[in-house]
CSV table of C-alpha atoms and ligand atoms in Angstrom, one decimal:
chain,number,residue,atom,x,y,z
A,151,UNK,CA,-2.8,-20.1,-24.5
A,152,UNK,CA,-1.7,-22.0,-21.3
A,153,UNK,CA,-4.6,-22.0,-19.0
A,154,UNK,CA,-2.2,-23.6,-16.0
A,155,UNK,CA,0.1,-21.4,-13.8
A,156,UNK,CA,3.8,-22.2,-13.8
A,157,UNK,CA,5.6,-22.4,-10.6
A,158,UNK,CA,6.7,-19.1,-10.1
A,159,UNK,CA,2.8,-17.4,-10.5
A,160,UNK,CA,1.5,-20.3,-8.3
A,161,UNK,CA,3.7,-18.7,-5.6
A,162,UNK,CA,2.8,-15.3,-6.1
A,163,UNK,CA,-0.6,-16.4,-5.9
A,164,UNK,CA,0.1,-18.4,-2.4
A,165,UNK,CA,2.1,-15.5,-1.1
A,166,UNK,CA,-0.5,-13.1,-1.6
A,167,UNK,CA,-3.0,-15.1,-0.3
A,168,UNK,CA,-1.4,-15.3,3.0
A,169,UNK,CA,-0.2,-11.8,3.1
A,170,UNK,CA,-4.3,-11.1,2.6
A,171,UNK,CA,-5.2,-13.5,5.4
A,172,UNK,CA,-2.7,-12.4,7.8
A,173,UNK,CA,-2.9,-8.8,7.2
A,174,UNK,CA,-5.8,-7.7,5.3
A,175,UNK,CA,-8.6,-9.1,6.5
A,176,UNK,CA,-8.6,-8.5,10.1
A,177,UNK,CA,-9.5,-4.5,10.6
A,178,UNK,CA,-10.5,-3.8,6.9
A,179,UNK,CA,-14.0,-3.2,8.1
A,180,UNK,CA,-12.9,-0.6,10.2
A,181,UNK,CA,-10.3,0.7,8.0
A,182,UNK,CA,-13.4,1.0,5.6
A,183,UNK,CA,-15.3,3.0,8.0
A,184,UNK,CA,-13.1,5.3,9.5
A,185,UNK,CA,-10.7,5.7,6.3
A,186,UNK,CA,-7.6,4.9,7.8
A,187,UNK,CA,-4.9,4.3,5.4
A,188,UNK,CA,-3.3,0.9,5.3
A,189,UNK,CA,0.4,2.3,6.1
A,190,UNK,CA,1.8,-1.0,7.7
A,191,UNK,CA,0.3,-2.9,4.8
A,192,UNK,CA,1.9,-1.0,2.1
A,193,UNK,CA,5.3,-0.9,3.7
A,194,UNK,CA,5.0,-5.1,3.8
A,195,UNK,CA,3.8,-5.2,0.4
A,196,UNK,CA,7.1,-3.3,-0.5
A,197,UNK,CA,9.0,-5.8,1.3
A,198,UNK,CA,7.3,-8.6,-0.3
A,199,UNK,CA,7.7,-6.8,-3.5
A,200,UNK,CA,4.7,-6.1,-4.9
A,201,UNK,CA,5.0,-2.4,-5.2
A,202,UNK,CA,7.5,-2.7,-8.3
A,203,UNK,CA,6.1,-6.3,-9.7
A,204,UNK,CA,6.9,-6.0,-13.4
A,205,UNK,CA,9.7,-4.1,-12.8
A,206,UNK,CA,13.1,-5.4,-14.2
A,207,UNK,CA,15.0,-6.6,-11.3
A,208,UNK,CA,17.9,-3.8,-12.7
A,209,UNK,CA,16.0,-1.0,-10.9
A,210,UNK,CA,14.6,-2.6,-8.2
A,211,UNK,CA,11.8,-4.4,-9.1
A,212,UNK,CA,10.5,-8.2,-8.8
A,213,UNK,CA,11.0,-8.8,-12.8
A,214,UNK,CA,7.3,-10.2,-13.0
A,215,UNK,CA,5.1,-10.7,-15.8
A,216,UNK,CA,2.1,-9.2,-16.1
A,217,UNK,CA,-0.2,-12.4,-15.3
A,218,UNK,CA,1.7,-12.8,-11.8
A,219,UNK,CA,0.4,-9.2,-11.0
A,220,UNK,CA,-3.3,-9.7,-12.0
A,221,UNK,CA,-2.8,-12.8,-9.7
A,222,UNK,CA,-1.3,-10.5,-6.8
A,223,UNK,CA,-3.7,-7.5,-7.4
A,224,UNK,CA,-7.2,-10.2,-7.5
A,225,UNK,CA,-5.7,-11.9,-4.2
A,226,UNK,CA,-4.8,-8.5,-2.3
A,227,UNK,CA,-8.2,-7.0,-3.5
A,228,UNK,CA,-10.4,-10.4,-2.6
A,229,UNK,CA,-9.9,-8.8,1.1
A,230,UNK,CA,-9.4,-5.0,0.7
A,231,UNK,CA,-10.0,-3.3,-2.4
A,232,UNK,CA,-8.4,0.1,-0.8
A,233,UNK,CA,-4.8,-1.4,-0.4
A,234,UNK,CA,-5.0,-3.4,-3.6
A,235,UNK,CA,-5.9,0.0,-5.6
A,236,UNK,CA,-2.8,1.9,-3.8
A,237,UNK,CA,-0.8,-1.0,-4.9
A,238,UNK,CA,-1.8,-1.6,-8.7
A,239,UNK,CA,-1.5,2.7,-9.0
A,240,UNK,CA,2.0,2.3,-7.5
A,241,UNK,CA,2.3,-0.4,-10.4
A,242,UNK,CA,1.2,0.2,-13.3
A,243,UNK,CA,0.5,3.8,-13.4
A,244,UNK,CA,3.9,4.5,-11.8
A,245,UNK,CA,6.7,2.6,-12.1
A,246,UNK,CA,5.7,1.2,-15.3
A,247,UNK,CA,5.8,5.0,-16.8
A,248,UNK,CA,9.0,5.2,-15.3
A,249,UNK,CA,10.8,2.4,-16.6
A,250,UNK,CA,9.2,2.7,-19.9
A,251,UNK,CA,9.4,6.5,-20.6
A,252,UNK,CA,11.4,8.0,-18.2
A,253,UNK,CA,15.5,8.9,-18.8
A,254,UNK,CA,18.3,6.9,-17.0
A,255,UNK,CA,18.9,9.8,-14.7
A,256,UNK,CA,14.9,9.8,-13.3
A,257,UNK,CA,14.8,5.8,-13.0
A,258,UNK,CA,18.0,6.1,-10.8
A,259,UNK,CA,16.9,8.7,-9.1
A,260,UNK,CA,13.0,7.7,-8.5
A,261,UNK,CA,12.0,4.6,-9.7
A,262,UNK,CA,14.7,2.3,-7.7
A,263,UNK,CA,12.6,3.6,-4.5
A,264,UNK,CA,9.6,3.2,-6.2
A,265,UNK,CA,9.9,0.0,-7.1
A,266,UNK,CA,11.2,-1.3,-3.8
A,267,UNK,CA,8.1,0.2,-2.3
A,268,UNK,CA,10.7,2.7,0.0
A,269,UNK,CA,8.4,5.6,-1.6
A,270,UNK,CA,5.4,5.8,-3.4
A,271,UNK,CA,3.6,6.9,-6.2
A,272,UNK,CA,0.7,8.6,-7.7
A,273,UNK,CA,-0.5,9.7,-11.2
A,274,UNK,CA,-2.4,13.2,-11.9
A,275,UNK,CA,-3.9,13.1,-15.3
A,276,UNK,CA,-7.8,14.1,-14.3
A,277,UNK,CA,-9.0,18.2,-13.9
A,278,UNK,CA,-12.1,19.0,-12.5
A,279,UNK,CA,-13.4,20.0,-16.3
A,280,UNK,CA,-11.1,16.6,-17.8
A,281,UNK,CA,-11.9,13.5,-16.8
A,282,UNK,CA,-12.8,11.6,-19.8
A,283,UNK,CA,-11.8,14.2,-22.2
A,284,UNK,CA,-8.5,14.5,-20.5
A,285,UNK,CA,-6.7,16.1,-23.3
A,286,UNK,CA,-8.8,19.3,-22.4
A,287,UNK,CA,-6.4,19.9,-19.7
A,288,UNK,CA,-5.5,23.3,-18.2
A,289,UNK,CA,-2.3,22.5,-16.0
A,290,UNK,CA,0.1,25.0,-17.7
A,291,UNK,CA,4.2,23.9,-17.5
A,292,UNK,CA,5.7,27.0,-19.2
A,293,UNK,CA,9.7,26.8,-19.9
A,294,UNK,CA,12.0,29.2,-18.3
A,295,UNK,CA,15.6,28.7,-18.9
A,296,UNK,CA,16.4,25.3,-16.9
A,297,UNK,CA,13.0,24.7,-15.6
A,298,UNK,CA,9.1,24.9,-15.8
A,299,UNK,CA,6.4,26.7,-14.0
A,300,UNK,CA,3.7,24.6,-13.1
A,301,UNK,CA,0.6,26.1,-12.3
A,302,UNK,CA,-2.9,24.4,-12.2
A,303,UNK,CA,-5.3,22.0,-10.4
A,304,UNK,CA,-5.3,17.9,-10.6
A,305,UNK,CA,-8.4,16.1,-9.0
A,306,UNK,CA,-9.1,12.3,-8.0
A,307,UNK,CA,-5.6,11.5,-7.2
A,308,UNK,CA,-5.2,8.2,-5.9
A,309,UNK,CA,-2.5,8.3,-3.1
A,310,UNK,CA,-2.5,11.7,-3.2
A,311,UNK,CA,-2.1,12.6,0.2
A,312,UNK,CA,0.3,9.5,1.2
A,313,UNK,CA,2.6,9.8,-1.8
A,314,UNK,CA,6.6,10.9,-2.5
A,315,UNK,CA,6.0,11.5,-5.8
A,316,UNK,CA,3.4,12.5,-8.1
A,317,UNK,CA,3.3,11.9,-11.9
A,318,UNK,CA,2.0,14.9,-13.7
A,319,UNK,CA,0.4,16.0,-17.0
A,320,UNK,CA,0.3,19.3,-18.0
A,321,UNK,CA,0.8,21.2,-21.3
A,322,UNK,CA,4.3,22.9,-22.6
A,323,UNK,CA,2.4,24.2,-25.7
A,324,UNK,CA,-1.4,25.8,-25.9
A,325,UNK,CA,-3.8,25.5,-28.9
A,326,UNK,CA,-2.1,22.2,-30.3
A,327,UNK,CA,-4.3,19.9,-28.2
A,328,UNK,CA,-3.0,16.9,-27.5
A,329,UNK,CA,0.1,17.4,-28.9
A,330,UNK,CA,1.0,20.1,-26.7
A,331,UNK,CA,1.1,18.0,-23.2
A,332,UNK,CA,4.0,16.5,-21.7
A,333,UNK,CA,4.8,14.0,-18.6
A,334,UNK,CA,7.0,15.3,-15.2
A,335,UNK,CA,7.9,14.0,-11.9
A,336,UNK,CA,7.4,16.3,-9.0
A,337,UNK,CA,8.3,15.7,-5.4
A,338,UNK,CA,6.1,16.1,-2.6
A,339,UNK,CA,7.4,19.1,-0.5
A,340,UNK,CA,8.4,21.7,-3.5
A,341,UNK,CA,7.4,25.1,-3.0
A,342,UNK,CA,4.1,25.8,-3.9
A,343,UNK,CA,2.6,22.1,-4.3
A,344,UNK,CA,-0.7,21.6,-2.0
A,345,UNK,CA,-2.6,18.5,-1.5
A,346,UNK,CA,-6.5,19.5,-1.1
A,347,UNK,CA,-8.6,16.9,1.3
A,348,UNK,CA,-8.7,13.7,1.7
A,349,UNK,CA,-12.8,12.9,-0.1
A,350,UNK,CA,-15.1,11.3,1.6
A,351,UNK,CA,-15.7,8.5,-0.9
A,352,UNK,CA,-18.7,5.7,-1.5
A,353,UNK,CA,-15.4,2.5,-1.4
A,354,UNK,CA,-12.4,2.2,-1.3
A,355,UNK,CA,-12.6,4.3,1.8
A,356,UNK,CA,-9.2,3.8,3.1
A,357,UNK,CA,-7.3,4.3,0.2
A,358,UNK,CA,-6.6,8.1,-0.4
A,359,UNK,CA,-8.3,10.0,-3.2
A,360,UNK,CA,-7.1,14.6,-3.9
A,361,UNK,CA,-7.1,17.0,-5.5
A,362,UNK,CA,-3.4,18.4,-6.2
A,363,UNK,CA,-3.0,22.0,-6.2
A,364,UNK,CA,0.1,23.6,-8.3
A,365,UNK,CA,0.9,27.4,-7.5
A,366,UNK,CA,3.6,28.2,-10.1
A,367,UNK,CA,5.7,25.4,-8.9
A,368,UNK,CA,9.4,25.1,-10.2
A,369,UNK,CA,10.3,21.7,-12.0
A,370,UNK,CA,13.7,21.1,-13.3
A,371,UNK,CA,14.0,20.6,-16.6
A,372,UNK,CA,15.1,17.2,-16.1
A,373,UNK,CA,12.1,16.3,-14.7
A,374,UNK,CA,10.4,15.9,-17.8
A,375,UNK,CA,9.5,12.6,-18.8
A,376,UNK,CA,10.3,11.7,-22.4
A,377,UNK,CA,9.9,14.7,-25.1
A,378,UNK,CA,7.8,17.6,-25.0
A,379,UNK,CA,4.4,16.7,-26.5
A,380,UNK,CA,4.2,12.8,-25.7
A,381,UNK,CA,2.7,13.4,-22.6
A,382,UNK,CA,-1.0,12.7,-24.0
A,383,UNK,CA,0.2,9.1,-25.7
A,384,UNK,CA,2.5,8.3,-22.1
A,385,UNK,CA,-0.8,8.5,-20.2
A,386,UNK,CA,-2.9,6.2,-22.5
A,387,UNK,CA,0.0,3.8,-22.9
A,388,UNK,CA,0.0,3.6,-19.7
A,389,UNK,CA,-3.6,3.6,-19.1
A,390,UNK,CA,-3.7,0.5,-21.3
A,391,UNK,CA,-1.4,-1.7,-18.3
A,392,UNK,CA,-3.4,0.3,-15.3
A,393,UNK,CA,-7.0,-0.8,-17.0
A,394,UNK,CA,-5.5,-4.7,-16.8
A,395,UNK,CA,-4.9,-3.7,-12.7
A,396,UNK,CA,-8.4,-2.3,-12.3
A,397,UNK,CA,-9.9,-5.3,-14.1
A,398,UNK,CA,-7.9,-7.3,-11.8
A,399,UNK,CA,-9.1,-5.6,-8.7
A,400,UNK,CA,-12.6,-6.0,-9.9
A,401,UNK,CA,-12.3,-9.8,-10.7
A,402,UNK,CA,-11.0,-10.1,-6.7
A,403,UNK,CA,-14.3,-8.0,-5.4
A,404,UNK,CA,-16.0,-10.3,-6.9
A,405,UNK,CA,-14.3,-13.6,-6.0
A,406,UNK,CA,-14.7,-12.7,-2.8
A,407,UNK,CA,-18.5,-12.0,-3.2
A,408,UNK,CA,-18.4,-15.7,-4.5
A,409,UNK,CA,-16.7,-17.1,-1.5
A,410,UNK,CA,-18.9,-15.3,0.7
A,411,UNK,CA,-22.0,-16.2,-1.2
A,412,UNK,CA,-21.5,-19.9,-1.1
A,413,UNK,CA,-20.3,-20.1,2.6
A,414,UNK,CA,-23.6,-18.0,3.7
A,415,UNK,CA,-26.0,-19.9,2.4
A,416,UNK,CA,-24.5,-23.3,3.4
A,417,UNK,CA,-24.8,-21.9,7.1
A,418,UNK,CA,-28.2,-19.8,6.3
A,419,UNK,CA,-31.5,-22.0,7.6
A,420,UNK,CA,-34.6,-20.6,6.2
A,421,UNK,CA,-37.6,-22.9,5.5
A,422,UNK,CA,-35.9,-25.9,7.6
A,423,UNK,CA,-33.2,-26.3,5.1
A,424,UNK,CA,-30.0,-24.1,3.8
A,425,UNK,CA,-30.8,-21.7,1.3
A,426,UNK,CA,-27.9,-23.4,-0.7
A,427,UNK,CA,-30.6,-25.9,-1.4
A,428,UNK,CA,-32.9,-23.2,-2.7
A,429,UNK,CA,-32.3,-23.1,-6.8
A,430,UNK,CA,-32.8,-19.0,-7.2
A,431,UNK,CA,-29.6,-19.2,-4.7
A,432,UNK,CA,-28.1,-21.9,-6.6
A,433,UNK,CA,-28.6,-19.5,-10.3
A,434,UNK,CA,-27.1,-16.9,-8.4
A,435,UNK,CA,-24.0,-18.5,-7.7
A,436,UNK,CA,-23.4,-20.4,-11.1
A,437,UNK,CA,-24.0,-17.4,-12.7
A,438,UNK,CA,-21.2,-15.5,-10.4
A,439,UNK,CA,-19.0,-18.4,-11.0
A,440,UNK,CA,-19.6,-18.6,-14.5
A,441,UNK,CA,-18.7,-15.0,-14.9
A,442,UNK,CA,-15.5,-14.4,-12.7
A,443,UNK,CA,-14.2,-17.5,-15.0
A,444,UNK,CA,-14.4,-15.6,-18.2
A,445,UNK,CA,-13.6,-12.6,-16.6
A,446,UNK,CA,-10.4,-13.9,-15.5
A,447,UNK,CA,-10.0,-15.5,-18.7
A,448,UNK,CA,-10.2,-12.3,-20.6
A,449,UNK,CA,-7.7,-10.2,-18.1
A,450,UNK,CA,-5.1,-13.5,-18.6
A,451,UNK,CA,-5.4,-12.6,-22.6
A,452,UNK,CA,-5.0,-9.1,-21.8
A,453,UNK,CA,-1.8,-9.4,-19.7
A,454,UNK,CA,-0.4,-12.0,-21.9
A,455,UNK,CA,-0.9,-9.9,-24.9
A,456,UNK,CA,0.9,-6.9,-22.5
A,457,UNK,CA,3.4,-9.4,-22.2
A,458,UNK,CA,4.4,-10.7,-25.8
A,459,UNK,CA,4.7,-7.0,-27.3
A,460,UNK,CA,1.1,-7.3,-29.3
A,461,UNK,CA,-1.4,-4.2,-29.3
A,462,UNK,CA,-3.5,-5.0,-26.3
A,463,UNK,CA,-5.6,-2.0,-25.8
A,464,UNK,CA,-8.6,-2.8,-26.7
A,465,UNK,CA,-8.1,-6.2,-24.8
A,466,UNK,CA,-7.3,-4.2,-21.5
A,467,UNK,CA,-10.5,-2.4,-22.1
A,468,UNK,CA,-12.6,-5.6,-22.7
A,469,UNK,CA,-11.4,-7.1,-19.5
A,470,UNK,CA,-12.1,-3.9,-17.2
A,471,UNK,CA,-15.3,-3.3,-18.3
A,472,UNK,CA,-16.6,-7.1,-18.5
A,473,UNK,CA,-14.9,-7.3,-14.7
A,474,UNK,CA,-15.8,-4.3,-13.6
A,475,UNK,CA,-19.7,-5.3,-14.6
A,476,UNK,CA,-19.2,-8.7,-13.2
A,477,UNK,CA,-18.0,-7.8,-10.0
A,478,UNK,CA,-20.9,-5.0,-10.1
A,479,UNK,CA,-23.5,-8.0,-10.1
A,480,UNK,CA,-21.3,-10.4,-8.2
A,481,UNK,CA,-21.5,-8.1,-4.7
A,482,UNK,CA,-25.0,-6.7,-5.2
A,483,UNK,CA,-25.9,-10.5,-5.6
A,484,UNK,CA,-24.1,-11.5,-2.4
A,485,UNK,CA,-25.7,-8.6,-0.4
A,486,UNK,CA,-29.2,-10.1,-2.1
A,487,UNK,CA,-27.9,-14.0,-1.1
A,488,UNK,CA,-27.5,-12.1,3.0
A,489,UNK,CA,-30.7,-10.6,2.4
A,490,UNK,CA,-31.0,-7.5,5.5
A,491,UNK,CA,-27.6,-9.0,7.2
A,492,UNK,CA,-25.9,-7.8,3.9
A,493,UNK,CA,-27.2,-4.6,4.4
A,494,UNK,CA,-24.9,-3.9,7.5
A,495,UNK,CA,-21.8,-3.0,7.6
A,496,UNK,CA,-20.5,-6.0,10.0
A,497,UNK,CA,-21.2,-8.9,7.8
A,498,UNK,CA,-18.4,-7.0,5.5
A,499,UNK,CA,-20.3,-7.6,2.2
A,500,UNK,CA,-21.6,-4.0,1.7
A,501,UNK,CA,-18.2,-2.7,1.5
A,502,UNK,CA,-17.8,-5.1,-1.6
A,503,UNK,CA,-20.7,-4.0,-3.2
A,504,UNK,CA,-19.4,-0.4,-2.2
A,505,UNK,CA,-15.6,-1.3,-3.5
A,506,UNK,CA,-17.3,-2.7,-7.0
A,507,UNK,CA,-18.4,0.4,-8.4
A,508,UNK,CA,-15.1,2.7,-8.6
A,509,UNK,CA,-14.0,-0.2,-11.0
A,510,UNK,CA,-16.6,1.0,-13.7
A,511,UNK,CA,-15.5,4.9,-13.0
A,512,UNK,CA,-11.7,5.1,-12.3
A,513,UNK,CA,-8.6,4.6,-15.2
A,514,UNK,CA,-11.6,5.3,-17.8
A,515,UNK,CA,-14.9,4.9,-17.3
A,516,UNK,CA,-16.9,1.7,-18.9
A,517,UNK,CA,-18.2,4.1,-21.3
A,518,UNK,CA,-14.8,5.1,-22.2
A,519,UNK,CA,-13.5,1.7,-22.4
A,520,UNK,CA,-16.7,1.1,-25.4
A,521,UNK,CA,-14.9,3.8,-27.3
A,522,UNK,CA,-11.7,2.7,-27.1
A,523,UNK,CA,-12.4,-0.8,-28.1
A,524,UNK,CA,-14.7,0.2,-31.0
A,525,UNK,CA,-12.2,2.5,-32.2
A,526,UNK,CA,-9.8,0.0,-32.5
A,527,UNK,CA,-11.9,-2.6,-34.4
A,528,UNK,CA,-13.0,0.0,-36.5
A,529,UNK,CA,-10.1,1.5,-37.6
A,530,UNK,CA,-8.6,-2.2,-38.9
B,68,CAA,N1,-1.4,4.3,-26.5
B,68,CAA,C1,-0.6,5.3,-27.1
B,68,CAA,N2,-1.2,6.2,-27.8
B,68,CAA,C2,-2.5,6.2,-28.0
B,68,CAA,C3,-3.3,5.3,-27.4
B,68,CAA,C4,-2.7,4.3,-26.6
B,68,CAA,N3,-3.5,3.4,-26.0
B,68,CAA,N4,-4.6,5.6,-27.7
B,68,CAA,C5,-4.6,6.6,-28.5
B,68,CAA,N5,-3.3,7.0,-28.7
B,68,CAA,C6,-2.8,8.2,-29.5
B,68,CAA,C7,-3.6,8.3,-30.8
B,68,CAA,O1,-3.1,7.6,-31.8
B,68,CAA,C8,-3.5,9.8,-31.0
B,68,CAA,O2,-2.3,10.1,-31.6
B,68,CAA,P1,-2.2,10.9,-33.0
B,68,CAA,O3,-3.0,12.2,-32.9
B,68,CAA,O4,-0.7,11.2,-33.3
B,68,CAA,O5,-2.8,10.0,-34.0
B,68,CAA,C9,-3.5,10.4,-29.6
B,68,CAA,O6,-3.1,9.4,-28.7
B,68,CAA,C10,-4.8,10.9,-29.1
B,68,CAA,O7,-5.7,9.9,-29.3
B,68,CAA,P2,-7.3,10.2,-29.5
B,68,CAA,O8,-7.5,11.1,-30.6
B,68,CAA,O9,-8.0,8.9,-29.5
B,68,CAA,O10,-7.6,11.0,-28.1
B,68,CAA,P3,-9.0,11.5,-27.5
B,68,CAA,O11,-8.8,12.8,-27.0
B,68,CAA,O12,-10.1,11.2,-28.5
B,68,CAA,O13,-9.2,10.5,-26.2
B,68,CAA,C11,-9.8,8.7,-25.0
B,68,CAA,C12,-9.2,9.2,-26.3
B,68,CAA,C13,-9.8,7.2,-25.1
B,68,CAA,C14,-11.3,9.1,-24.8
B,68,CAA,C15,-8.9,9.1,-23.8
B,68,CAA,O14,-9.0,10.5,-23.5
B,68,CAA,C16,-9.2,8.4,-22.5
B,68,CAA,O15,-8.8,7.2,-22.3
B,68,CAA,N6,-10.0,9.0,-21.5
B,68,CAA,C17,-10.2,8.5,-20.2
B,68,CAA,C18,-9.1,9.0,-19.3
B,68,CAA,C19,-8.9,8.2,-18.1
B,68,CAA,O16,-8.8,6.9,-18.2
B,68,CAA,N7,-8.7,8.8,-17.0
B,68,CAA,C20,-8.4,8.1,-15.8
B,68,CAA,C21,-7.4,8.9,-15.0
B,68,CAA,S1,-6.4,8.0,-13.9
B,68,CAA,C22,-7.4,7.7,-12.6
B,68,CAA,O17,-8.4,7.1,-12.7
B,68,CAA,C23,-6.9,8.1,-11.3
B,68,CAA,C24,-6.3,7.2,-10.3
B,68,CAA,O18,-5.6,7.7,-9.5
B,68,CAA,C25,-6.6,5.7,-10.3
């Protein structure tokens, strides 16, 4: 394992930093409060082409690996956790399906735009009775001649609202489980597809989170992503590369609760000295340190593994819940280092601590990620 970054990852990391310092930082605070939706942001990220990362240049995309996008995702999320999880969704939950899954005829037609960041993306898997048991899905597609009918409800849609396209899961055959549930793309604007409201979430405020609503909604045949009955193992393929993103996302909440910690209390004065000097404040940032640097470690193995063509499940569930947790006690302790400044919403580190704790819920929950890790070292 080569624990330096070539060239070209050095410059993805550089390029996000600067795109995060030039136009993330300034207004994410307000963004935060008032939910607005990074529009601007996303359109530049498309240009700078970090909407379609991993892509293969062929249909539109940057031709990455998978280590240059944890690099992007940790950089874009060290300053707003909101645009970074629009970005990895549009990712690896998207595109990635898409180039992996999907016909010739549906990458021409969807994921060139995707990729390029010209539209974007968002993945429907969850029901308001399915989240971790998503299998137990109700979404119905039923055949008719050269298309399906669609009927059923989605929840916690990320982009939801501000998407072109939505990925969909719904099942082409009852009382088969599993088995029985295929993959689609469906276009905003058919007849009879409804996005509910925009929540009112604890983080990640500005990125958009729905519920989809499907009213017997025609889908061309065509639309169908790979063959009836796959749908179950697309979505946890797929889940496996998203769970890297997430872990990624995590690692830069809790970077940046590092960064912040250690500038604070250089600058904080209490008992005539900085509270740097104080060792409970110094324990508080090795640990942090200590933690984000096996964090990052194990999401580096993750993506590499992606990468090379090994099994990397269980990896990509290691890394999001170790980051996830890490990035959990990484902001709280950075809200403890500002002491009652943390605990308003100008000195910017409550959002962190806020933007932390979706990591341990969304793309599986860390309970979730236990099982799928124990399953795999059981079943060897
Ligand atoms: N890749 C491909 N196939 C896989 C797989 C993987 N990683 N893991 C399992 N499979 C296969 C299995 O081999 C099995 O196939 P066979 O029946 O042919 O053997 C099939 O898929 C079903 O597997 P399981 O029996 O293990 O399925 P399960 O019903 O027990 O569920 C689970 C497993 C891990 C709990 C899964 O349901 C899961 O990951 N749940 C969490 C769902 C989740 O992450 N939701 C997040 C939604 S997206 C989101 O958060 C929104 C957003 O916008 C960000």
């Amino acid at each position: 394992m080569d624990f330096f970054l070539t060239e070209e990852q050095l410059l993805v990391k550089k390029t996000a930093r600067e795109f995060s310092i030039s136009e993330l930082v300034q207004g994410a605070i307000e963004r935060d409060e008032k939910k607005i939706w990074p529009k601007e942001a996303i359109q530049k990220l498309g240009e700078l082409g970090f909407m379609g990362m991993m892509v293969s240049e062929e249909y539109g995309g940057g031709g990455m690996d998978t280590v240059s996008y944890t690099i992007a995702m940790e950089e874009i999320s060290k300053a707003d956790a909101s645009a970074s999880v629009i970005m990895s969704v549009n990712n690896s939950l998207v595109c990635y399906l898409l180039e992996k899954f999907a016909s010739e005829e549906l990458k021409q037609k969807y994921l060139l735009s995707l990729a390029r960041g010209k539209k974007l993306g968002a993945f429907s898997l969850s029901e308001p009775q399915s989240g971790s048991d998503a299998s137990n899905m109700q979404t119905i597609a039923t055949l008719n001649g050269d298309h399906y009918i669609v009927h059923g409800t989605k929840n916690w849609v990320t982009n939801g609202i501000n998407c072109d396209y939505v990925i969909l899961f719904a099942i082409t055959k009852q009382g088969i489980g599993h088995k029985g549930i295929s993959a689609f793309i469906i276009e905003k604007g058919w007849q009879g597809f409804e996005c509910g409201k925009s929540e009112d979430k604890l983080g990640i405020r500005s990125s958009d989170t729905c519920e989809l609503y499907f009213d017997n909604v025609r889908v061309p045949l065509e639309n169908r992503i790979g063959k009836e009955g796959d749908g179950f193992k697309i979505a946890l393929a797929t889940l496996d590369g998203g769970r890297i993103g997430i872990a990624s996302q995590a690692i830069g909440i809790a970077q940046a609760s590092l960064d912040a910690s250690i500038s604070y209390s250089k600058e904080r004065i209490q008992f005539s000295k900085p509270i740097a000097m104080q060792q409970t404040i110094q324990f508080k940032i090795a640990d942090m340190a200590m933690e984000i640097e096996a964090a990052r470690l194990l999401i580096h193995k993750a993506a590499m593994m992606k990468d090379s063509g090994q099994k990397y499940s269980h990896l990509a569930s290691m890394a999001k819940v170790y980051a996830s947790e890490v990035a959990m006690r990484a902001s709280t302790n950075c809200v403890q280092i500002y002491g009652g400044y943390g605990y308003i919403k100008d000195s910017g580190v409550e959002r962190l601590m806020r933007d932390a704790k979706i990591t341990q819920i969304y793309e599986g929950t860390s309970e979730i990620q236990r099982v799928v890790i124990a399953r795999n070292l059981l079943q060897k």
